[in-house]
Short mmCIF file of C-alpha atoms in Angstrom, two decimals:
data_model
loop_
_atom_site.label_atom_id
_atom_site.label_comp_id
_atom_site.label_asym_id
_atom_site.label_seq_id
_atom_site.Cartn_x
_atom_site.Cartn_y
_atom_site.Cartn_z
CA MET A 1 118.94 68.35 -18.59
CA GLU A 2 116.53 69.09 -21.93
CA PHE A 3 117.21 67.83 -25.17
CA PHE A 4 114.77 70.11 -26.79
CA ARG A 5 112.11 72.56 -25.04
CA ILE A 6 108.24 72.99 -26.02
CA HIS A 7 107.41 76.54 -25.74
CA LYS A 8 103.71 75.98 -26.43
CA ASP A 9 101.62 73.70 -24.16
CA ILE A 10 100.17 70.44 -25.55
CA PRO A 11 96.45 70.20 -24.79
CA PHE A 12 96.27 66.69 -23.05
CA MET A 13 93.76 67.62 -20.58
CA ARG A 14 91.70 68.27 -23.81
CA HIS A 15 91.37 64.67 -24.40
CA ALA A 16 91.45 63.53 -20.60
CA LEU A 17 88.26 61.43 -21.05
CA VAL A 18 89.10 59.84 -24.04
CA PHE A 19 92.00 58.51 -22.81
CA ASN A 20 90.88 57.45 -19.49
CA VAL A 21 87.73 55.33 -21.26
CA ILE A 22 90.77 53.58 -23.12
CA SER A 23 92.25 52.64 -19.56
CA ALA A 24 89.23 51.75 -18.22
CA ILE A 25 88.54 49.15 -21.44
CA THR A 26 92.40 48.07 -21.16
CA PHE A 27 91.89 47.35 -17.31
CA VAL A 28 88.76 45.48 -17.28
CA ALA A 29 89.94 43.36 -20.52
CA ALA A 30 93.40 42.29 -18.12
CA ILE A 31 90.95 41.48 -15.12
CA PHE A 32 88.63 39.50 -17.42
CA PHE A 33 91.84 37.34 -18.73
CA LEU A 34 93.20 36.96 -15.23
CA ALA A 35 90.01 35.83 -13.89
CA THR A 36 89.55 33.37 -16.89
CA ARG A 37 92.83 32.44 -17.96
CA GLY A 38 94.89 33.11 -15.10
CA LEU A 39 98.81 33.32 -14.55
CA HIS A 40 101.12 30.61 -16.00
CA LEU A 41 103.03 30.27 -12.63
CA SER A 42 106.71 28.75 -12.94
CA VAL A 43 108.34 25.95 -11.06
CA GLU A 44 108.59 28.40 -8.11
CA PHE A 45 105.31 29.05 -7.34
CA THR A 46 103.61 25.35 -8.58
CA GLY A 47 106.21 23.04 -7.44
CA GLY A 48 108.41 20.53 -9.33
CA THR A 49 111.66 19.30 -10.13
CA LEU A 50 115.26 21.23 -9.86
CA ILE A 51 118.22 19.39 -11.73
CA GLU A 52 121.41 20.75 -11.62
CA VAL A 53 124.02 19.93 -14.42
CA HIS A 54 127.68 20.44 -15.21
CA TYR A 55 129.32 20.50 -18.19
CA SER A 56 133.29 20.70 -18.71
CA GLN A 57 132.74 23.43 -21.42
CA ALA A 58 130.52 26.38 -21.84
CA ALA A 59 126.57 24.51 -21.76
CA ASP A 60 125.10 25.19 -24.93
CA LEU A 61 121.21 25.88 -23.48
CA GLU A 62 119.65 25.78 -27.13
CA LYS A 63 121.01 22.30 -27.57
CA MET A 64 119.73 21.42 -24.28
CA ARG A 65 116.28 22.95 -25.02
CA GLY A 66 115.85 20.79 -28.22
CA ALA A 67 117.25 17.93 -26.72
CA LEU A 68 114.79 17.84 -23.88
CA GLU A 69 111.49 19.03 -26.49
CA HIS A 70 112.72 15.86 -28.52
CA SER A 71 112.20 13.48 -25.44
CA GLY A 72 108.93 14.98 -24.88
CA TYR A 73 109.15 17.40 -21.96
CA SER A 74 107.34 20.70 -22.30
CA ASP A 75 107.15 23.85 -19.99
CA PHE A 76 110.44 23.27 -18.48
CA SER A 77 112.87 26.15 -18.21
CA VAL A 78 117.16 26.04 -18.86
CA GLN A 79 118.99 28.85 -17.36
CA ASN A 80 122.77 28.99 -16.32
CA PHE A 81 123.35 28.57 -12.46
CA GLY A 82 126.47 30.61 -11.28
CA SER A 83 128.81 29.90 -14.44
CA SER A 84 128.56 28.93 -17.91
CA GLU A 85 129.46 25.54 -17.11
CA ASP A 86 126.56 24.92 -14.78
CA VAL A 87 122.90 24.76 -15.55
CA LEU A 88 119.67 24.77 -13.75
CA ILE A 89 116.77 22.86 -15.41
CA ARG A 90 113.03 23.42 -13.89
CA LEU A 91 110.46 20.41 -14.64
CA PRO A 92 106.69 21.22 -13.54
CA LEU A 93 104.94 19.03 -11.31
CA LYS A 94 103.36 16.85 -13.25
CA GLY A 95 101.52 13.67 -11.04
CA GLU A 96 103.58 11.10 -9.09
CA GLN A 97 106.81 11.61 -10.06
CA ASN A 98 109.79 9.78 -9.08
CA THR A 99 112.92 12.24 -8.42
CA ALA A 100 115.42 9.86 -9.12
CA LYS A 101 113.94 8.39 -12.61
CA LEU A 102 113.10 11.79 -13.87
CA GLY A 103 116.63 12.74 -13.37
CA GLU A 104 117.95 9.64 -14.95
CA SER A 105 115.80 10.49 -18.04
CA VAL A 106 116.66 14.12 -18.21
CA MET A 107 120.70 13.22 -18.32
CA GLY A 108 119.88 10.36 -20.71
CA ALA A 109 118.27 12.96 -23.01
CA LEU A 110 121.64 15.53 -22.35
CA HIS A 111 123.76 12.63 -23.01
CA ALA A 112 122.11 12.35 -26.36
CA GLU A 113 123.49 15.74 -27.23
CA ASP A 114 126.93 16.31 -24.78
CA ALA A 115 128.58 12.95 -23.29
CA SER A 116 130.42 15.79 -20.99
CA ALA A 117 127.10 16.33 -19.08
CA SER A 118 127.18 15.20 -15.12
CA LEU A 119 124.35 15.16 -12.86
CA ARG A 120 125.01 17.59 -9.70
CA ARG A 121 121.76 17.29 -7.79
CA VAL A 122 118.15 16.52 -8.48
CA GLU A 123 115.43 18.34 -5.86
CA PHE A 124 112.23 18.42 -5.44
CA VAL A 125 110.22 21.43 -4.46
CA GLY A 126 106.93 20.71 -3.32
CA PRO A 127 103.45 22.75 -3.68
CA GLN A 128 103.94 23.84 -0.16
CA VAL A 129 107.17 25.92 -1.21
CA GLY A 130 105.36 27.91 -3.84
CA GLN A 131 102.62 28.52 -1.82
CA GLU A 132 104.59 30.12 0.32
CA LEU A 133 106.61 32.14 -2.30
CA ALA A 134 103.37 33.17 -3.95
CA THR A 135 102.31 34.49 -0.22
CA ASN A 136 105.49 36.37 0.19
CA GLY A 137 105.36 37.77 -3.23
CA ALA A 138 101.75 39.17 -3.05
CA LEU A 139 102.69 40.34 0.30
CA ALA A 140 105.74 42.35 -1.05
CA LEU A 141 103.33 43.85 -3.66
CA LEU A 142 101.13 44.93 -0.78
CA LEU A 143 103.84 46.55 1.20
CA VAL A 144 105.19 48.06 -1.94
CA VAL A 145 101.48 49.86 -2.75
CA ILE A 146 100.85 50.91 1.07
CA GLY A 147 104.64 52.52 1.38
CA ILE A 148 103.65 54.32 -2.13
CA ILE A 149 100.77 55.80 -0.59
CA ILE A 150 102.29 56.92 2.57
CA TYR A 151 104.87 58.49 0.95
CA LEU A 152 103.01 60.74 -1.96
CA ALA A 153 100.41 61.61 1.02
CA PHE A 154 103.35 63.24 3.21
CA ARG A 155 104.80 64.53 -0.25
CA PHE A 156 101.90 66.19 -1.73
CA GLU A 157 98.33 65.71 -0.70
CA TRP A 158 95.88 62.80 -0.58
CA ARG A 159 94.46 63.74 -4.47
CA PHE A 160 97.81 63.16 -5.71
CA SER A 161 98.35 59.90 -3.68
CA ILE A 162 95.06 58.26 -4.92
CA SER A 163 95.56 59.29 -8.49
CA ALA A 164 99.05 58.39 -8.58
CA ILE A 165 98.09 54.64 -6.70
CA ILE A 166 95.39 54.13 -9.38
CA ALA A 167 97.49 54.56 -12.26
CA ASN A 168 100.40 52.44 -10.83
CA LEU A 169 98.25 49.59 -10.02
CA HIS A 170 96.54 50.24 -13.56
CA ASP A 171 100.44 49.52 -14.65
CA VAL A 172 100.59 46.32 -12.85
CA VAL A 173 97.32 45.12 -13.65
CA ILE A 174 98.03 45.63 -17.70
CA ILE A 175 101.48 44.06 -16.77
CA LEU A 176 99.29 40.59 -15.52
CA GLY A 177 96.82 40.89 -18.22
CA PHE A 178 99.22 40.69 -20.70
CA PHE A 179 100.74 37.38 -18.96
CA ALA A 180 97.70 35.89 -18.68
CA PHE A 181 96.32 36.39 -22.17
CA PHE A 182 99.69 35.27 -23.92
CA GLN A 183 100.36 32.69 -20.86
CA TRP A 184 103.62 33.81 -20.57
CA GLU A 185 105.14 32.35 -17.57
CA PHE A 186 105.25 34.23 -14.75
CA SER A 187 108.34 33.63 -12.30
CA LEU A 188 110.00 35.22 -9.51
CA SER A 189 111.91 37.40 -12.21
CA VAL A 190 108.62 38.77 -13.60
CA LEU A 191 107.19 39.41 -10.09
CA ALA A 192 110.58 41.22 -9.38
CA ALA A 193 109.94 43.25 -12.75
CA VAL A 194 106.38 44.28 -11.63
CA LEU A 195 107.61 45.82 -8.26
CA ALA A 196 110.26 47.52 -10.24
CA VAL A 197 107.75 48.81 -12.70
CA LEU A 198 105.92 50.22 -9.74
CA GLY A 199 108.73 52.23 -8.08
CA TYR A 200 109.57 53.66 -11.66
CA SER A 201 105.98 54.50 -12.36
CA VAL A 202 105.75 56.50 -9.26
CA ASN A 203 108.75 58.46 -9.97
CA GLU A 204 107.20 59.53 -13.27
CA SER A 205 104.23 60.64 -11.55
CA VAL A 206 106.04 62.35 -8.82
CA VAL A 207 108.27 64.60 -11.44
CA VAL A 208 105.00 65.54 -13.10
CA PHE A 209 103.39 66.45 -9.77
CA ASP A 210 106.35 68.59 -8.61
CA ARG A 211 106.08 70.46 -11.76
CA VAL A 212 102.14 70.65 -11.19
CA ARG A 213 103.07 71.93 -7.63
CA GLU A 214 105.74 74.41 -8.56
CA THR A 215 103.36 75.81 -11.01
CA PHE A 216 100.45 76.46 -8.95
CA ARG A 217 102.79 78.58 -6.85
CA LYS A 218 104.78 80.71 -9.06
CA VAL A 219 102.21 81.10 -11.90
CA ARG A 220 98.73 83.08 -11.65
CA GLY A 221 95.68 83.24 -14.08
CA LEU A 222 96.23 79.23 -15.32
CA SER A 223 93.35 77.11 -14.98
CA THR A 224 93.64 73.68 -13.50
CA HIS A 225 93.58 71.97 -16.63
CA GLU A 226 96.17 74.63 -17.90
CA VAL A 227 98.41 74.03 -15.22
CA LEU A 228 98.66 69.90 -15.88
CA ASP A 229 99.63 70.54 -19.74
CA HIS A 230 102.27 72.80 -18.75
CA ALA A 231 103.80 70.33 -16.22
CA ILE A 232 103.15 67.40 -18.87
CA THR A 233 104.60 69.31 -21.35
CA SER A 234 107.60 70.90 -19.64
CA THR A 235 108.98 67.32 -18.24
CA ILE A 236 108.13 65.75 -22.06
CA SER A 237 112.19 65.96 -22.58
CA ARG A 238 112.99 64.45 -19.25
CA THR A 239 110.54 61.71 -19.64
CA ILE A 240 112.32 60.92 -23.15
CA ILE A 241 115.61 60.79 -21.88
CA THR A 242 114.69 58.99 -19.29
CA HIS A 243 112.90 56.36 -20.20
CA GLY A 244 114.30 56.33 -23.91
CA CYS A 245 118.08 55.34 -21.89
CA THR A 246 116.02 52.73 -19.76
CA GLN A 247 114.26 50.69 -22.48
CA MET A 248 117.46 50.74 -24.80
CA MET A 249 118.78 48.96 -21.66
CA VAL A 250 115.97 46.61 -21.11
CA LEU A 251 115.67 46.07 -25.09
CA SER A 252 119.38 44.48 -24.91
CA MET A 253 118.09 42.30 -22.20
CA LEU A 254 115.26 41.35 -24.18
CA VAL A 255 117.00 40.69 -27.29
CA PHE A 256 120.42 39.22 -26.06
CA GLY A 257 119.59 38.21 -22.43
CA GLY A 258 118.13 34.88 -23.84
CA GLU A 259 115.16 32.85 -22.12
CA THR A 260 116.51 33.40 -18.51
CA LEU A 261 115.69 37.32 -18.80
CA HIS A 262 113.29 37.29 -21.77
CA TYR A 263 110.11 37.62 -19.68
CA PHE A 264 111.66 39.79 -16.77
CA ALA A 265 112.79 42.28 -19.42
CA LEU A 266 109.59 41.76 -21.60
CA ALA A 267 107.54 42.81 -18.48
CA LEU A 268 109.70 45.84 -17.75
CA THR A 269 108.91 46.65 -21.68
CA ILE A 270 105.26 46.64 -20.91
CA GLY A 271 105.91 48.95 -17.51
CA ILE A 272 107.70 51.43 -19.19
CA CYS A 273 105.27 51.98 -21.93
CA PHE A 274 102.38 51.98 -19.57
CA GLY A 275 103.89 53.77 -16.90
CA ILE A 276 104.51 56.62 -19.13
CA TYR A 277 101.05 56.55 -20.46
CA SER A 278 99.63 56.17 -16.66
CA SER A 279 101.51 59.00 -15.36
CA VAL A 280 100.57 61.35 -17.88
CA LEU A 281 97.21 60.46 -19.11
CA VAL A 282 95.42 58.57 -16.25
CA ALA A 283 97.05 60.20 -12.95
CA SER A 284 96.90 63.60 -14.16
CA PRO A 285 93.28 63.94 -15.18
CA LEU A 286 92.20 62.05 -12.06
CA VAL A 287 93.96 65.00 -10.34
CA MET A 288 92.07 67.31 -11.91
CA TRP A 289 88.94 65.63 -11.83
CA LEU A 290 89.33 65.38 -7.72
CA GLY A 291 89.35 69.00 -7.50
CA VAL A 292 93.42 70.10 -7.12
CA SER A 293 93.50 73.94 -7.02
CA ARG A 294 96.11 76.60 -6.60
CA GLU A 295 94.10 77.18 -3.04
CA GLN A 296 95.81 74.16 -1.82
CA PHE A 297 99.56 75.16 -2.39
CA ILE A 298 99.27 78.82 -1.53
CA LYS A 299 99.11 79.53 2.35
CA PRO A 300 96.78 82.30 3.19
CA LEU A 301 98.01 85.67 4.70
CA LYS A 302 97.56 86.22 8.20
CA ALA A 303 95.07 89.18 9.19
CA LYS A 304 96.58 92.21 10.59
CA ASP A 305 95.94 93.11 14.08
CA PRO A 306 94.41 96.58 13.53
CA ASN A 307 96.11 97.13 17.78
CA VAL A 308 99.43 96.40 16.24
CA SER A 309 101.72 99.27 14.56
CA SER A 310 103.68 98.67 11.30
CA ASP A 311 107.16 98.40 13.84
CA GLY A 312 105.33 95.59 16.33
CA ALA A 313 104.13 98.15 18.45
CA CYS A 314 101.06 98.12 20.25
CA VAL A 315 98.57 101.25 19.89
#
């Protein structure tokens, strides 16, 4: 489906070098912030205390956060747990903590706002569990990357595979760089968003690469950069529809989802924006520089045997 069609190809590849220099600078900056500042990991990764609280009516999360801040707590997270009456509070690990006393202190702060709050459970999550989650998360990311490489290598060709995976890793590192620079909390939901961005970004690359392959096979007389310009231009309408609709949903989560979905939606927003950029202005130039050509998609005609007649009989 198309809302509009651009009849004259936009010369994206004319400025490919400039865009890739910008991408390289952004990528290096993200790596720098990751190395120097690191990620602000959530309780799931670092360990801490989980406190489940039940209310007789729908809990007011903003009042709960205000009560905890007023009592001197920081770097905590408050979110609904199963229903609007149940709330899960995560507190980071700080030195030697007595879990029972910490639970009593938190409940005292909450009772000052709402006496109907009742304590359901208090659990300590050790750093060993957090390390296991971090290891499993990194392994999941690695397996997704390997799967994408194998899929693209079979679907297209090694040049497309390398270009797409570089572009997709570019998106992931940029997201992590944002979280490192602003010290936003990196939780399991953000990790899920990063994995989602990988799949979302490779889908955009596949659409463009499909059109590149189709153009090479059907249209003669175009240079490689002209084929890439045509493929990108002809998929712009689809890109705007797909990414625009997705971003509308993500934006609603970002605005109305509250603290629970805030960083998840923020990671998706960054990933969607850079996913479009990388698929068009990172992956496509890399394919061109790796030497893709029409001959790689056209099967050569078999030479005719002079001893065989046109009807297949030997002469």
